Coordinates of C-alpha atoms (C1' of nucleotides) in Angstrom, one line a residue:
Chain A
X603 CA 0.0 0.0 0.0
X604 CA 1.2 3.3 -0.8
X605 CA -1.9 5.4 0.9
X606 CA -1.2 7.7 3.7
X607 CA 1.2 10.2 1.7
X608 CA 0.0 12.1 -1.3
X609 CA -3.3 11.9 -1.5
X610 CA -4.4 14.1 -4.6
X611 CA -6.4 17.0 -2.9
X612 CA -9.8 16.0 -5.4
X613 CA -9.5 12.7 -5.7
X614 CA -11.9 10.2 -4.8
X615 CA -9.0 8.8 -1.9
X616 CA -9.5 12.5 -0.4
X617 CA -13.3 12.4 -0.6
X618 CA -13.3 8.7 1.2
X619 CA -10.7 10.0 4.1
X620 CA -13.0 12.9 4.6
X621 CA -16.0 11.2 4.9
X622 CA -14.9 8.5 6.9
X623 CA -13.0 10.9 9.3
X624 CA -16.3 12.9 9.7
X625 CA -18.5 9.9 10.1
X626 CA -16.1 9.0 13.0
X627 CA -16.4 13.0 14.5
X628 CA -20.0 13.0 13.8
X629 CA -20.4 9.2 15.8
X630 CA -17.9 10.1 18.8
X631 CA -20.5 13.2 19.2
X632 CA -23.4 11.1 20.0
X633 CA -22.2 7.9 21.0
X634 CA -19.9 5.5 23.2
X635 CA -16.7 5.6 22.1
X636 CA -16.7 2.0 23.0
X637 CA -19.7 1.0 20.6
X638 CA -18.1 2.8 17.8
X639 CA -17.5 0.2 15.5
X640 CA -15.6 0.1 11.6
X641 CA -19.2 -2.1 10.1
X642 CA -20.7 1.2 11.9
X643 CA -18.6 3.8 10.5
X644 CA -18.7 2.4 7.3
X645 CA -22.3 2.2 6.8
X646 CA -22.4 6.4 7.7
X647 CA -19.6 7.2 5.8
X648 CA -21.0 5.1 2.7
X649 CA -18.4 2.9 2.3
X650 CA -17.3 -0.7 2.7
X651 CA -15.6 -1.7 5.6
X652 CA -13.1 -3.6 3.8
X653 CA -12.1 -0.2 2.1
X654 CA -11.5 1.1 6.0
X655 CA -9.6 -2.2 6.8
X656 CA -7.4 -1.8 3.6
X657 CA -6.6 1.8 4.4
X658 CA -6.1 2.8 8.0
X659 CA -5.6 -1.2 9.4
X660 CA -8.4 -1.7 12.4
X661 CA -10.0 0.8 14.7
X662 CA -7.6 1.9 16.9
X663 CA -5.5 3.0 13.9
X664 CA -8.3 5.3 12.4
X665 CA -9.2 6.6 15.7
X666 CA -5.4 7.5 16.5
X667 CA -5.6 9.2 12.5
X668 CA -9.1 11.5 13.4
X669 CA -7.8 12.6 16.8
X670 CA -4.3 13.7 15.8
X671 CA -6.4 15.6 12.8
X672 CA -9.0 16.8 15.6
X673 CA -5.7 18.7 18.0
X674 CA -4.7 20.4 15.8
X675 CA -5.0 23.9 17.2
X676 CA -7.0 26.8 15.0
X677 CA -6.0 29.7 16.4
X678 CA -2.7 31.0 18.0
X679 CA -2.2 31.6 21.6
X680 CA -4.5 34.5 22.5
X681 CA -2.9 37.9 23.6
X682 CA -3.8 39.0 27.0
X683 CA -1.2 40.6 28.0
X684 CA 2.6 39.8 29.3
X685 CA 3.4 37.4 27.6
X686 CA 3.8 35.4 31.0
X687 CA -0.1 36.0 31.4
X688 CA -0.9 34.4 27.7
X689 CA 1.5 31.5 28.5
X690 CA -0.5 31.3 31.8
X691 CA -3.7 31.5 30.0
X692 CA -2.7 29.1 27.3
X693 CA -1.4 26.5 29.3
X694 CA -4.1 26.1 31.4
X695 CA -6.4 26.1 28.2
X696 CA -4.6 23.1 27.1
X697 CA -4.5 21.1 30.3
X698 CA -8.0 21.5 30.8
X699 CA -8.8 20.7 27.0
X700 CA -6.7 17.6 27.4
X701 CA -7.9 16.6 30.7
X702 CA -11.5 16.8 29.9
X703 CA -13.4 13.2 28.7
X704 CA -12.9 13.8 25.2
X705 CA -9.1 15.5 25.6
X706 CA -8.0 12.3 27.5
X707 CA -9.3 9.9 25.0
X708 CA -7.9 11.2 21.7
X709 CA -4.6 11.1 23.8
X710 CA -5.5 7.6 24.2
X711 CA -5.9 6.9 20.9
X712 CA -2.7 8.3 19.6
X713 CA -0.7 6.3 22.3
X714 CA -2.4 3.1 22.0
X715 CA -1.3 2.8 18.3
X716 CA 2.2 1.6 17.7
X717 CA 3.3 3.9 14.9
X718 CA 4.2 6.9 16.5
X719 CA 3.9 9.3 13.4
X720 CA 0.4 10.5 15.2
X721 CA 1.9 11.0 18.9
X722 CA 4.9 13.1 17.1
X723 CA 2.7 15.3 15.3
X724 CA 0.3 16.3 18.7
X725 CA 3.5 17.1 20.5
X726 CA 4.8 19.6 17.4
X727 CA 1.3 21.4 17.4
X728 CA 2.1 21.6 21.1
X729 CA 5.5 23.1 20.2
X730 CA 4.1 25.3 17.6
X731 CA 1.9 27.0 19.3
X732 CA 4.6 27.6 22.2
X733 CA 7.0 28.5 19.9
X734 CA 4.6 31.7 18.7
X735 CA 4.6 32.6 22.2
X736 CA 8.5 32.9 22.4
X737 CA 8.8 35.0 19.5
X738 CA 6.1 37.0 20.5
X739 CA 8.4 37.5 23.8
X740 CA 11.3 38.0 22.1
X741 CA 9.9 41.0 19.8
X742 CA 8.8 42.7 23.4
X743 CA 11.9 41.9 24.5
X744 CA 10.4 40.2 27.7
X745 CA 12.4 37.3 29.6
X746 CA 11.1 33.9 28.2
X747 CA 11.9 30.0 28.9
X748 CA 13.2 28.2 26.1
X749 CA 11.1 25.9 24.0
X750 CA 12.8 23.1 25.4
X751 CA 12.1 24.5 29.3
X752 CA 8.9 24.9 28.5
X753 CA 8.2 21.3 27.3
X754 CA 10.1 19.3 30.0
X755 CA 9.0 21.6 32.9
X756 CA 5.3 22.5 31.8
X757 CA 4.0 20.3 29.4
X758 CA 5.5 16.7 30.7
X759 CA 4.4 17.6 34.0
X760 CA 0.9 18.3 32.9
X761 CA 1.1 15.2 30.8
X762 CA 2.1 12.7 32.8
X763 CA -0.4 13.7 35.2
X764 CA -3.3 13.3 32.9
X765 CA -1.8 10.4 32.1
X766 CA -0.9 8.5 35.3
X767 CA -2.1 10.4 38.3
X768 CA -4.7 13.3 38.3
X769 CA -5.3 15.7 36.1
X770 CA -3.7 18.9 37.0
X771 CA -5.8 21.9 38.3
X772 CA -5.2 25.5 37.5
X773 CA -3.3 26.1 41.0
X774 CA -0.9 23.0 39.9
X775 CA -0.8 24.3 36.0
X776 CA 0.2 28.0 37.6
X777 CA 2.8 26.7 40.5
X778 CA 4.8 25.1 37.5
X779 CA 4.5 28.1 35.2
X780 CA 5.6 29.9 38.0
X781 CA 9.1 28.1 38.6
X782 CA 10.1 28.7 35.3
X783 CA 9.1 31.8 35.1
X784 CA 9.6 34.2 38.4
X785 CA 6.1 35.7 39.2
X786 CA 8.2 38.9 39.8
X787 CA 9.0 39.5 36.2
X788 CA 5.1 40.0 35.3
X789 CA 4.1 43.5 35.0
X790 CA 0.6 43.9 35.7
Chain B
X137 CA -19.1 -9.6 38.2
X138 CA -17.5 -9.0 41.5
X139 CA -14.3 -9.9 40.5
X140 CA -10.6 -8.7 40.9
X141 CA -11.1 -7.8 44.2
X142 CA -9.9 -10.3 46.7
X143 CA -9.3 -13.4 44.5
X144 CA -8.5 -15.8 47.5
X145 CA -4.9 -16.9 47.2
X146 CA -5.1 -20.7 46.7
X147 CA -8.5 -20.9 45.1
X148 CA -9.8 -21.3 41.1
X149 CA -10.0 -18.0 40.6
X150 CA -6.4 -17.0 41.3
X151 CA -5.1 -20.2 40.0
X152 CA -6.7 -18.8 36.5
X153 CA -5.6 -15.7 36.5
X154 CA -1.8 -16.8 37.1
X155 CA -2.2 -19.3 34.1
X156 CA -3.7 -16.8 31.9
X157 CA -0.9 -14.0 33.1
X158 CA 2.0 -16.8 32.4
X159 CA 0.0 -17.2 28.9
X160 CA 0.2 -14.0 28.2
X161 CA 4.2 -13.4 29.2
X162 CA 4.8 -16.5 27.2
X163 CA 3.2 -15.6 23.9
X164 CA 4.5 -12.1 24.3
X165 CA 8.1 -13.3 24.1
X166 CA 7.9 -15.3 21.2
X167 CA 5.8 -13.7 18.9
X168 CA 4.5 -10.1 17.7
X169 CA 2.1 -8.4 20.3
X170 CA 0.3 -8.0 16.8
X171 CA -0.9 -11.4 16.3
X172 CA -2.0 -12.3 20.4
X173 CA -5.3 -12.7 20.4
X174 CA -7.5 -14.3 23.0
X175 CA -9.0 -17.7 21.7
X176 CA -4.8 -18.2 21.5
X177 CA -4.1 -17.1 25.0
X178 CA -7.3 -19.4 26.2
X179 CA -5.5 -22.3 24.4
X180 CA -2.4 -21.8 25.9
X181 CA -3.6 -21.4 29.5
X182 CA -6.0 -24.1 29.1
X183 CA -9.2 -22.0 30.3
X184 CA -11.8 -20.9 27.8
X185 CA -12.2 -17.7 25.8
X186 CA -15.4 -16.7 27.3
X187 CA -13.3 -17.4 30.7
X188 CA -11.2 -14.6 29.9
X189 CA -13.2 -12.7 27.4
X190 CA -15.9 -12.8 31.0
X191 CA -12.9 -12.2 33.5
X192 CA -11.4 -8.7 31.6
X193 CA -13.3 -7.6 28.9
X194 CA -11.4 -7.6 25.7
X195 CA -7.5 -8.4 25.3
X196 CA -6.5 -4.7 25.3
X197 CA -7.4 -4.8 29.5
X198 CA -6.2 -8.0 29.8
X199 CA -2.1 -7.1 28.2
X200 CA -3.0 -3.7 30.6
X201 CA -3.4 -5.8 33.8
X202 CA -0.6 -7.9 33.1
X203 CA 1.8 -5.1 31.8
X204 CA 1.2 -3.1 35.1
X205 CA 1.9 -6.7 37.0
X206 CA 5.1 -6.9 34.6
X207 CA 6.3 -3.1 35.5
X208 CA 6.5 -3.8 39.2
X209 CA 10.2 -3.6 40.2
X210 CA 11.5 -6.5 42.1
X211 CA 14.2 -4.6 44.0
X212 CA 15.2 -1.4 45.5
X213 CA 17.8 0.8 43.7
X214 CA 21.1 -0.2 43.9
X215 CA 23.6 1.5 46.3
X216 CA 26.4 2.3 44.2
X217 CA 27.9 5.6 45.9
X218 CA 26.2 8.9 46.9
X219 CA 22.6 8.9 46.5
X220 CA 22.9 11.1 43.5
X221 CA 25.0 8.7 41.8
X222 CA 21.9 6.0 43.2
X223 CA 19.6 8.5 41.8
X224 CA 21.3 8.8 38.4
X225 CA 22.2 5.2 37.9
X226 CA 18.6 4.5 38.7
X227 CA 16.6 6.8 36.2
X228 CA 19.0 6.1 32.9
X229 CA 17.5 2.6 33.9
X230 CA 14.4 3.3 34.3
X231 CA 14.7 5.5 31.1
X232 CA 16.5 2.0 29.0
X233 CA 13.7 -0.4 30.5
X234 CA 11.0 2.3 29.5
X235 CA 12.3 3.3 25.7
X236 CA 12.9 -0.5 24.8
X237 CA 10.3 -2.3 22.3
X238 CA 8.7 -4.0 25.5
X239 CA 8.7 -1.6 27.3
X240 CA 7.3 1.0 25.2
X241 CA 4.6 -1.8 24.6
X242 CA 4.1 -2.7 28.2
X243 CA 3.0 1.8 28.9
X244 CA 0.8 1.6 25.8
X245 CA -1.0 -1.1 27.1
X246 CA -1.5 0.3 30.0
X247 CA -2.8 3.4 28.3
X248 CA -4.7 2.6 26.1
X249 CA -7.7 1.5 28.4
X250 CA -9.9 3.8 29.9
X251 CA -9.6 2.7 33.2
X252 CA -6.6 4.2 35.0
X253 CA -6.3 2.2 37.8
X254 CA -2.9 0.4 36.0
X255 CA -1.7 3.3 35.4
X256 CA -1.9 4.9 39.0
X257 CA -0.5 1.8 39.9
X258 CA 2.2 2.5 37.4
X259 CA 3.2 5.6 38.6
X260 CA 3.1 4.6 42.3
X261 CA 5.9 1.7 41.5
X262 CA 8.2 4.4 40.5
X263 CA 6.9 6.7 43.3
X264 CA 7.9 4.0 45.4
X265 CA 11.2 3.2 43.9
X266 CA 12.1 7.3 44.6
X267 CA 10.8 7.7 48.1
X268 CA 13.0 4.8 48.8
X269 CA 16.5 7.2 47.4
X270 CA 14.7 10.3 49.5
X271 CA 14.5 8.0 52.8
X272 CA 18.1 7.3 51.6
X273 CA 19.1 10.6 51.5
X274 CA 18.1 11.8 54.0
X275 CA 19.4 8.9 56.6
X276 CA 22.8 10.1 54.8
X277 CA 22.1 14.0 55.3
X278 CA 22.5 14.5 51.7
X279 CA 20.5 17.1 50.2
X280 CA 17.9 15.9 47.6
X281 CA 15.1 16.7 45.8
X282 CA 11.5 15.9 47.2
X283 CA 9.2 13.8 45.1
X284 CA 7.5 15.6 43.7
X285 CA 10.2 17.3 42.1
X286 CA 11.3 14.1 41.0
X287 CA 8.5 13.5 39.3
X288 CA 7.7 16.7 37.8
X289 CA 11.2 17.2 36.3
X290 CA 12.9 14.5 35.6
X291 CA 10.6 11.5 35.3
X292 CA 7.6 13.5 33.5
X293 CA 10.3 14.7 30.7
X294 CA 11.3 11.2 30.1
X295 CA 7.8 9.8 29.6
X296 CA 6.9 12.5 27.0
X297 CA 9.8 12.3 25.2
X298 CA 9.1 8.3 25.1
X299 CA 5.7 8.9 24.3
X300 CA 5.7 11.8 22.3
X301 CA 9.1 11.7 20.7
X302 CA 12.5 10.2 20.6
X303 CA 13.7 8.1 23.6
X304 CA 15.9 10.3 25.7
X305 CA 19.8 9.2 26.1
X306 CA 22.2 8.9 28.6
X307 CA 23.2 12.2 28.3
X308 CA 19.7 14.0 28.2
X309 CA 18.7 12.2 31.3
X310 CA 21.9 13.6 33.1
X311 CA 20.9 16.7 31.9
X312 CA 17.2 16.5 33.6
X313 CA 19.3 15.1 36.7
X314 CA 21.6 18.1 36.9
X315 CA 19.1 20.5 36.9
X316 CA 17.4 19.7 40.2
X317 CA 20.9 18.3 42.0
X318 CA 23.6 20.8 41.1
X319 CA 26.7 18.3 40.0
X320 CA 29.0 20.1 42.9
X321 CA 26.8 18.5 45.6
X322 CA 28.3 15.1 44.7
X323 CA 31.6 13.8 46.0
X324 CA 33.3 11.3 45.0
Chain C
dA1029 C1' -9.5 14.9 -26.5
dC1030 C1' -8.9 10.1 -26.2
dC1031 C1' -6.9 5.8 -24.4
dA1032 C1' -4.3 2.8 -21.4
dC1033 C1' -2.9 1.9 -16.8
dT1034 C1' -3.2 1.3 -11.9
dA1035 C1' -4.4 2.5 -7.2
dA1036 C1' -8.3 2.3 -4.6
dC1037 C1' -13.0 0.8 -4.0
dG1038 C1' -17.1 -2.5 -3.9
dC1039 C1' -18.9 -7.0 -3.2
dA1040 C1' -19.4 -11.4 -1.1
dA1041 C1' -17.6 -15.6 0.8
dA1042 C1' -14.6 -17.5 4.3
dT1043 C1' -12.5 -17.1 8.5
dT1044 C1' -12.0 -15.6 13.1
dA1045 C1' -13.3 -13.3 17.2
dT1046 C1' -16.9 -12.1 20.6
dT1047 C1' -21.2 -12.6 23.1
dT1048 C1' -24.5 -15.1 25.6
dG1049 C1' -27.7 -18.7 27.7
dC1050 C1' -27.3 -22.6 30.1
dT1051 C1' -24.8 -26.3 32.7
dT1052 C1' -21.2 -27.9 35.7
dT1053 C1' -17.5 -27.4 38.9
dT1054 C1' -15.2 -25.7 43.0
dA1055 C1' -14.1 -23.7 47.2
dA1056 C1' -16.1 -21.2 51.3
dC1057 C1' -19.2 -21.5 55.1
dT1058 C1' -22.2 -23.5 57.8
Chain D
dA363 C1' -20.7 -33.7 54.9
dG364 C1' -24.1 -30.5 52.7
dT365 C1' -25.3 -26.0 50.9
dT366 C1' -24.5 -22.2 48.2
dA367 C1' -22.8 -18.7 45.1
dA368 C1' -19.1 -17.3 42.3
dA369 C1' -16.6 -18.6 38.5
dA370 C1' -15.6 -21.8 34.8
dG371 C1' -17.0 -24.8 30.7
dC372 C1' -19.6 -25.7 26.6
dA373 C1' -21.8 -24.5 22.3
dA374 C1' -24.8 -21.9 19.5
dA375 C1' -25.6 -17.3 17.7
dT376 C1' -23.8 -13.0 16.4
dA377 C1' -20.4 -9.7 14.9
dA378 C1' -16.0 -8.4 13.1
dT379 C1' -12.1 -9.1 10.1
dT380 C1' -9.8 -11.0 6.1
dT381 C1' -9.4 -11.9 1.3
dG382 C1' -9.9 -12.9 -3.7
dC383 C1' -11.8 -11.0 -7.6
dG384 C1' -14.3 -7.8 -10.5
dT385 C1' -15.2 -2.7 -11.2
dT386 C1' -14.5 2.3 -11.1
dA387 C1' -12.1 6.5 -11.4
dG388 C1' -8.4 9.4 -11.6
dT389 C1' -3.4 9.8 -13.9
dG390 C1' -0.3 10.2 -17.4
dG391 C1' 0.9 9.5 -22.1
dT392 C1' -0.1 10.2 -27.0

DNA sequence: ACCACTAACGCAAATTATTTGCTTTTAACT
DNA sequence: AGTTAAAAGCAAATAATTTGCGTTAGTGGT
């Protein structure tokens, strides 16, 4: 199978991956996400399973596909002020997003898949949208972690939390924020 | 189903689940994780599917429960000098045992089932493991990080960069270690 | 503009996994 | 020893997955 890369924006490949992925959206938005089935998503997408089994493999495989598509962030960090206060702001954005019922399942799915292409691209939205943030600190010429601080003393945290333990709150999302950056730096 | 809860130690019941787990370690060390399935682990342990398929639910809950049985360390970590050296020796182990094929296979196991009771029980093993360098420590008068800063920065960033993207090294796990024990606390 | 080519899809039969109702076994407790 | 309830076995019914083969629809060449 060649699938996966290059396919032709128009082509009838494109039209099945969109339908299918929006039957799956459409399903996880009413039902279990245990009773979700690839017979079931077939029938709404209007196609045969087999073409599902062909392309993505089995279920777990096309669920890991839709939710790496689905956090994909829209919009860039929003600007509230310091740039400490939109990292503040953001952060806790994303841990609640990915703490909630649906966050923590599309997490799932990614990990639960061997190929890691999907779990790669989630952490380099992540970075991406972090990354605005430090340029945007860097053109105010306001003190700002590295990308790589940021990840291993925010994001991990927050992660592995969500993932073994309990999901942060805001006062835990803030104290972490807070060693990285000094809360004296913020101009209010 | 009452189940899991107290399985009395010589009865059917835990006799059963031992066969199954020793099925399941068996067929996971000679062949793909891909092609385990349950009717085959049934065979092997000499129970029926619908034992199993009654007992956990579907194979993804049964690999969880036996890779969170599988993660529980069997000793304390080694003495080797000061309890920084402990700590470091320690973690680039932990990191090895955690980036390798198994055990990257044994975590997503875990995670991908929505109960989270493995992996709390996860987590607490390496809790466990640290609180055991901190009692260490502190018996010694060495200074040393608490737990939670443990967890937060060093073991967190390992998991996400195993999850999320490339294994970390030797050298990026020093790196993590330095951070919270400044290298000039350690003599040698 | 037409034709040839091939990747991807549909269909349907074969296989395999899962569920479930009912029966039997086993160990705990009188 | 006899009773009982949880857990296992058995087998039929259902559902999911795989696969071979024919068909369709975009792609690239003329």
């Amino acid at each position: 199978m060649v699938f996966r890369e290059n396919p032709r924006p128009g082509g009838r490949s494109a039209r099945v991956q969109a339908s299918v992925h929006q039957a799956v959206r459409d399903m996880l938005a009413v039902m279990d996400r245990a009773e979700v089935t690839i017979p079931l998503i077939a029938q709404r997408a209007n196609v045969t399973p087999s073409t599902i089994y062909r392309r993505w493999g089995d279920l777990q495989e096309l669920l890991a596909d839709v939710a790496a598509s689905r956090l994909q962030p829209e919009t860039e960090p929003a600007e509230i002020g310091s740039v400490r206060m939109d990292l503040q702001a953001w952060t806790e954005q994303y841990a609640d997003e990915m703490s909630s019922g649906a966050g923590r399942e599309m997490i799932r799915d990614i990990l639960s898949v061997p190929d890691t292409a999907n779990a790669e691209k989630c952490s380099g939205y992540t970075q991406q949208q972090l990354r605005v943030l430090i340029a945007r600190a860097q053109e105010r010429g306001e003190p700002f972690p590295t990308l790589t601080e940021l990840m291993d003393y925010v994001i991990s945290p927050i992660m592995y939390r969500i993932l073994f333990e309990q999901p942060p709150n805001a006062e835990c999302v803030r104290g972490l924020i807070s060693r990285i950056i000094p809360e004296g730096v913020v101009k209010s």
